[in-house]
PDB file of C-alpha atoms in Angstrom:
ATOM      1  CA  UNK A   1      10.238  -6.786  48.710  1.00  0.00           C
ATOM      2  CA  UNK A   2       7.048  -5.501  47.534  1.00  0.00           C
ATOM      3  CA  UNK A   3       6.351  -6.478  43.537  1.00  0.00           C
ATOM      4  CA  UNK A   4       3.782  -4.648  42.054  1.00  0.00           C
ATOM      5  CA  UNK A   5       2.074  -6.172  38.532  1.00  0.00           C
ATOM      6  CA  UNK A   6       3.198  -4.354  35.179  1.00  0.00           C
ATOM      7  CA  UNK A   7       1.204  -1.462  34.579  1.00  0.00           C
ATOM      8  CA  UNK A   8      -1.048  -3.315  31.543  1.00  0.00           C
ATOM      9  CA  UNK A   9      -1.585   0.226  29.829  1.00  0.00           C
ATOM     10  CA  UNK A  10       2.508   1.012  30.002  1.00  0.00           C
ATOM     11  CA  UNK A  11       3.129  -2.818  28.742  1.00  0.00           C
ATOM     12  CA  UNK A  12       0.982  -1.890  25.715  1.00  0.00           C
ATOM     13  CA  UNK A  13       2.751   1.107  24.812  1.00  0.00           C
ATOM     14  CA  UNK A  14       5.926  -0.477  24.970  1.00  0.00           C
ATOM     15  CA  UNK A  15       4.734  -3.041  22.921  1.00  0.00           C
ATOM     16  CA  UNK A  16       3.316  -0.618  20.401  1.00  0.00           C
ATOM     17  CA  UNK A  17       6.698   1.581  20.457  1.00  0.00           C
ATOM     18  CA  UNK A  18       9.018  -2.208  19.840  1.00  0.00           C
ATOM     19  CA  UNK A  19       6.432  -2.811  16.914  1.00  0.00           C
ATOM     20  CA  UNK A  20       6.293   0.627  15.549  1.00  0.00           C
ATOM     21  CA  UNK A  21      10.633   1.137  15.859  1.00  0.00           C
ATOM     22  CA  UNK A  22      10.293  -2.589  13.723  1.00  0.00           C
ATOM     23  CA  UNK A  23       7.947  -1.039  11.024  1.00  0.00           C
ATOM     24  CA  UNK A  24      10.479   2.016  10.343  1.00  0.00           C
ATOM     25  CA  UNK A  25      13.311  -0.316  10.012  1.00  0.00           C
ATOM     26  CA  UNK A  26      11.720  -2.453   7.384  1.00  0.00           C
ATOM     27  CA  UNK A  27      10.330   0.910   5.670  1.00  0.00           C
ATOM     28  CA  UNK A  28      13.885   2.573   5.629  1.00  0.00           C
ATOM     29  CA  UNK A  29      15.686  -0.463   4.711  1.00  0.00           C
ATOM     30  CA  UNK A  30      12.592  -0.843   1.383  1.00  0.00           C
ATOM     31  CA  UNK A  31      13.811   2.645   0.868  1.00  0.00           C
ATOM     32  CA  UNK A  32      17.695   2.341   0.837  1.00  0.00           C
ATOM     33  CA  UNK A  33      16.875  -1.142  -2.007  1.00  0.00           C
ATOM     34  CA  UNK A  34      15.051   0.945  -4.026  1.00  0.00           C
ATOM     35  CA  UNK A  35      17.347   3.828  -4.075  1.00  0.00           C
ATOM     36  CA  UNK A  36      20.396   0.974  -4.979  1.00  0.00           C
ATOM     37  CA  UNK A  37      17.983  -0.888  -7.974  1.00  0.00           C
ATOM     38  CA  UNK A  38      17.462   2.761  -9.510  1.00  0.00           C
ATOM     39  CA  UNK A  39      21.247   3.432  -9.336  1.00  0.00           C
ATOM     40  CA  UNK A  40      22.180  -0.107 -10.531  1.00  0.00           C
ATOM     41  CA  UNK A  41      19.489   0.220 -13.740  1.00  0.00           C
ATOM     42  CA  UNK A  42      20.901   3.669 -14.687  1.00  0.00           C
ATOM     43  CA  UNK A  43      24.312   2.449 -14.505  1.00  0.00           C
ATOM     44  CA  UNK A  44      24.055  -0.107 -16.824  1.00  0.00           C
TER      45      UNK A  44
END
């Protein structure tokens, strides 16, 4: 079987795509808590 090494520059992108997918969770989910503390103070 012939192995070949990882392609460094496609290891980097997929790197860079797992960190960037990571950085628009935490920014949607800072979103969505906002939205619920500005329902929660005008309800009460």
């Amino acid at each position: 079987m012939d192995q070949t090494p990882p392609d460094p520059q496609a290891e980097r992108k997929r790197i860079i795509k797992g960190r960037n997918i990571a950085l628009a969770s935490l920014l949607f989910a800072l979103v969505v808590l906002f939205f619920f503390i500005t329902i929660a103070k005008r309800m009460g």
